[in-house]
PDB file of C-alpha atoms in Angstrom:
ATOM      1  CA  MET A1411     -23.310  10.827   1.935  1.00  0.00           C
ATOM      2  CA  ASN A1412     -24.847   7.674   3.309  1.00  0.00           C
ATOM      3  CA  GLY A1413     -26.495   4.469   2.220  1.00  0.00           C
ATOM      4  CA  ILE A1414     -25.189   2.268  -0.551  1.00  0.00           C
ATOM      5  CA  VAL A1415     -23.578   3.908  -3.576  1.00  0.00           C
ATOM      6  CA  VAL A1416     -22.687   1.981  -6.716  1.00  0.00           C
ATOM      7  CA  LYS A1417     -20.022   3.370  -9.038  1.00  0.00           C
ATOM      8  CA  LYS A1418     -18.842   2.173 -12.423  1.00  0.00           C
ATOM      9  CA  LEU A1419     -15.121   1.561 -12.627  1.00  0.00           C
ATOM     10  CA  SER A1420     -13.188   3.836 -14.962  1.00  0.00           C
ATOM     11  CA  GLU A1421     -12.207   2.043 -18.140  1.00  0.00           C
ATOM     12  CA  ILE A1422      -8.636   3.057 -18.915  1.00  0.00           C
ATOM     13  CA  GLY A1423      -8.082   0.842 -21.920  1.00  0.00           C
ATOM     14  CA  GLN A1424      -9.681  -1.581 -24.313  1.00  0.00           C
ATOM     15  CA  ASN A1425      -8.460  -3.766 -27.147  1.00  0.00           C
ATOM     16  CA  GLU A1426      -9.194  -7.125 -28.745  1.00  0.00           C
ATOM     17  CA  ASN A1427      -8.174  -8.832 -25.488  1.00  0.00           C
ATOM     18  CA  GLY A1428     -10.775  -7.006 -23.373  1.00  0.00           C
ATOM     19  CA  SER A1429     -10.921  -4.018 -21.037  1.00  0.00           C
ATOM     20  CA  THR A1430      -8.675  -2.596 -18.329  1.00  0.00           C
ATOM     21  CA  PHE A1431     -10.120  -0.616 -15.414  1.00  0.00           C
ATOM     22  CA  GLY A1432      -8.489   1.686 -12.868  1.00  0.00           C
ATOM     23  CA  LEU A1433      -9.322   2.084  -9.201  1.00  0.00           C
ATOM     24  CA  ALA A1434      -7.867   3.829  -6.180  1.00  0.00           C
ATOM     25  CA  THR A1435      -6.944   2.028  -2.973  1.00  0.00           C
ATOM     26  CA  ARG A1436      -6.527   3.147   0.596  1.00  0.00           C
ATOM     27  CA  PRO A1437      -4.355   1.942   3.471  1.00  0.00           C
ATOM     28  CA  ALA A1438      -5.511  -1.367   4.922  1.00  0.00           C
ATOM     29  CA  GLU A1439      -3.967  -4.275   6.793  1.00  0.00           C
ATOM     30  CA  GLY A1440      -4.886  -6.501   3.862  1.00  0.00           C
ATOM     31  CA  PHE A1441      -7.684  -7.314   1.466  1.00  0.00           C
ATOM     32  CA  ILE A1442     -10.285 -10.050   1.166  1.00  0.00           C
ATOM     33  CA  VAL A1443     -10.963 -11.831  -2.115  1.00  0.00           C
ATOM     34  CA  ALA A1444     -14.272 -13.695  -2.044  1.00  0.00           C
ATOM     35  CA  GLN A1445     -16.277 -15.946  -4.312  1.00  0.00           C
ATOM     36  CA  ARG A1446     -19.965 -16.644  -3.770  1.00  0.00           C
ATOM     37  CA  LYS A1447     -22.269 -19.122  -5.475  1.00  0.00           C
ATOM     38  CA  LYS A1448     -25.424 -18.111  -7.323  1.00  0.00           C
ATOM     39  CA  GLY A1449     -28.317 -17.707  -4.886  1.00  0.00           C
ATOM     40  CA  SER A1450     -26.133 -17.241  -1.800  1.00  0.00           C
ATOM     41  CA  LYS A1451     -26.507 -14.267   0.543  1.00  0.00           C
ATOM     42  CA  SER A1452     -23.717 -12.565   2.491  1.00  0.00           C
ATOM     43  CA  GLY A1453     -23.889  -9.810   5.060  1.00  0.00           C
ATOM     44  CA  GLY A1454     -26.959  -9.108   7.165  1.00  0.00           C
ATOM     45  CA  HIS A1455     -24.811  -6.830   9.318  1.00  0.00           C
ATOM     46  CA  TYR A1456     -23.659  -3.221   9.598  1.00  0.00           C
ATOM     47  CA  HIS A1457     -20.507  -1.311  10.439  1.00  0.00           C
ATOM     48  CA  LYS A1458     -20.228   1.643  12.788  1.00  0.00           C
ATOM     49  CA  GLY A1459     -17.359   3.170  10.813  1.00  0.00           C
ATOM     50  CA  ASN A1460     -14.911   2.767  13.711  1.00  0.00           C
ATOM     51  CA  SER A1461     -12.361   1.444  11.215  1.00  0.00           C
ATOM     52  CA  VAL A1462     -11.326   3.710   8.349  1.00  0.00           C
ATOM     53  CA  THR A1463     -11.706   0.667   6.075  1.00  0.00           C
ATOM     54  CA  LYS A1464     -15.409   0.493   6.975  1.00  0.00           C
ATOM     55  CA  ASN A1465     -16.160   4.188   6.513  1.00  0.00           C
ATOM     56  CA  PRO A1466     -17.301   3.454   3.897  1.00  0.00           C
ATOM     57  CA  GLU A1467     -16.852  -0.241   3.285  1.00  0.00           C
ATOM     58  CA  ILE A1468     -15.660  -0.689  -0.305  1.00  0.00           C
ATOM     59  CA  LEU A1469     -16.342  -3.813  -2.347  1.00  0.00           C
ATOM     60  CA  ILE A1470     -15.207  -4.288  -5.932  1.00  0.00           C
ATOM     61  CA  LEU A1471     -17.452  -6.728  -7.774  1.00  0.00           C
ATOM     62  CA  THR A1472     -15.022  -8.313 -10.222  1.00  0.00           C
ATOM     63  CA  SER A1473     -17.301 -10.869 -11.875  1.00  0.00           C
ATOM     64  CA  GLY A1474     -20.969 -11.727 -12.100  1.00  0.00           C
ATOM     65  CA  SER A1475     -24.071  -9.858 -11.009  1.00  0.00           C
ATOM     66  CA  ALA A1476     -25.565  -9.284  -7.592  1.00  0.00           C
ATOM     67  CA  LYS A1477     -28.426  -7.621  -5.784  1.00  0.00           C
ATOM     68  CA  VAL A1478     -27.279  -5.372  -2.953  1.00  0.00           C
ATOM     69  CA  TYR A1479     -29.879  -4.184  -0.506  1.00  0.00           C
ATOM     70  CA  GLY A1480     -30.046  -2.681   2.928  1.00  0.00           C
ATOM     71  CA  SER A1481     -31.547  -0.159   5.294  1.00  0.00           C
ATOM     72  CA  ASP A1482     -30.201   2.742   7.313  1.00  0.00           C
ATOM     73  CA  ARG A1483     -30.513   1.920  11.027  1.00  0.00           C
ATOM     74  CA  LYS A1484     -30.977   5.602  11.926  1.00  0.00           C
ATOM     75  CA  THR A1485     -33.363   6.880   9.236  1.00  0.00           C
ATOM     76  CA  GLY A1486     -35.084   3.684   8.081  1.00  0.00           C
ATOM     77  CA  GLU A1487     -34.268   4.558   4.458  1.00  0.00           C
ATOM     78  CA  THR A1488     -33.969   1.445   2.281  1.00  0.00           C
ATOM     79  CA  PHE A1489     -31.592   0.770  -0.622  1.00  0.00           C
ATOM     80  CA  HIS A1490     -31.687  -1.690  -3.506  1.00  0.00           C
ATOM     81  CA  HIS A1491     -29.261  -2.025  -6.409  1.00  0.00           C
ATOM     82  CA  GLU A1492     -28.735  -4.670  -9.056  1.00  0.00           C
ATOM     83  CA  VAL A1493     -25.051  -4.561  -9.930  1.00  0.00           C
ATOM     84  CA  GLU A1494     -23.125  -5.999 -12.849  1.00  0.00           C
ATOM     85  CA  ALA A1495     -19.337  -6.433 -12.658  1.00  0.00           C
ATOM     86  CA  PRO A1496     -17.074  -4.585 -12.820  1.00  0.00           C
ATOM     87  CA  ALA A1497     -18.418  -2.166 -10.220  1.00  0.00           C
ATOM     88  CA  GLU A1498     -17.473  -0.481  -6.951  1.00  0.00           C
ATOM     89  CA  LEU A1499     -19.886  -0.544  -4.019  1.00  0.00           C
ATOM     90  CA  ASN A1500     -19.551   1.946  -1.178  1.00  0.00           C
ATOM     91  CA  ILE A1501     -21.528   0.899   1.907  1.00  0.00           C
ATOM     92  CA  TYR A1502     -21.716   3.603   4.546  1.00  0.00           C
ATOM     93  CA  PRO A1503     -21.808   3.175   8.345  1.00  0.00           C
ATOM     94  CA  ASN A1504     -25.010   2.068  10.063  1.00  0.00           C
ATOM     95  CA  VAL A1505     -26.481   0.503   6.916  1.00  0.00           C
ATOM     96  CA  ILE A1506     -27.555  -3.095   7.426  1.00  0.00           C
ATOM     97  CA  HIS A1507     -26.601  -4.651   4.106  1.00  0.00           C
ATOM     98  CA  THR A1508     -26.834  -7.923   2.226  1.00  0.00           C
ATOM     99  CA  VAL A1509     -25.279  -9.045  -1.047  1.00  0.00           C
ATOM    100  CA  GLU A1510     -27.260 -11.687  -2.930  1.00  0.00           C
ATOM    101  CA  ALA A1511     -25.440 -13.425  -5.778  1.00  0.00           C
ATOM    102  CA  LEU A1512     -27.638 -13.455  -8.890  1.00  0.00           C
ATOM    103  CA  THR A1513     -24.877 -15.433 -10.651  1.00  0.00           C
ATOM    104  CA  ASP A1514     -21.649 -16.870  -9.312  1.00  0.00           C
ATOM    105  CA  ILE A1515     -19.707 -13.770  -8.226  1.00  0.00           C
ATOM    106  CA  SER A1516     -16.248 -12.682  -7.129  1.00  0.00           C
ATOM    107  CA  PHE A1517     -15.414  -9.529  -5.209  1.00  0.00           C
ATOM    108  CA  ILE A1518     -12.605  -7.810  -3.342  1.00  0.00           C
ATOM    109  CA  GLU A1519     -13.123  -6.126   0.032  1.00  0.00           C
ATOM    110  CA  PHE A1520     -10.740  -3.270   0.806  1.00  0.00           C
ATOM    111  CA  ASN A1521     -10.121  -4.416   4.379  1.00  0.00           C
ATOM    112  CA  SER A1522      -8.527  -7.336   6.179  1.00  0.00           C
ATOM    113  CA  LEU A1523     -10.542 -10.005   7.975  1.00  0.00           C
ATOM    114  CA  ASP A1524      -9.399  -8.580  11.344  1.00  0.00           C
ATOM    115  CA  GLU A1525     -10.581  -5.081  10.344  1.00  0.00           C
ATOM    116  CA  HIS A1526     -13.885  -6.588   9.241  1.00  0.00           C
ATOM    117  CA  LYS A1527     -14.408  -8.480  12.511  1.00  0.00           C
ATOM    118  CA  ALA A1528     -13.530  -5.415  14.625  1.00  0.00           C
ATOM    119  CA  ASP A1529     -16.265  -3.284  13.028  1.00  0.00           C
ATOM    120  CA  THR A1530     -19.104  -5.707  12.224  1.00  0.00           C
ATOM    121  CA  PHE A1531     -22.335  -5.719  14.208  1.00  0.00           C
ATOM    122  CA  TYR A1532     -25.684  -7.503  14.067  1.00  0.00           C
ATOM    123  CA  ASP A1533     -29.057  -6.318  15.324  1.00  0.00           C
ATOM    124  CA  ASP A1534     -30.701  -8.690  17.779  1.00  0.00           C
TER     125      ASP A1534
END
């Protein structure tokens, strides 16, 4: 599988207080919790998949809505998704990707900042 895959989180409970969702984790040196303002763009880079935490990169959109788009550096295939929280995004190696906040958003990256820096690349 390659590209950008969006998955709904599994709802494991719901009551008058709201919903509870489950998700699986994987070993990482840490996690990143990020907030972005409406209209901002993040990314514009790709990962080679050298780090297990970037193969694929996993983001959990915890609040808000975003547009996620990108292109595969090897095939030229393009991807575009509008995503509403809660959702899981899997971004595969060699996909140049950008997250544009359509509202204020929050998300969790399943990698540490050091893991991110070690496997982040930009085209000239």
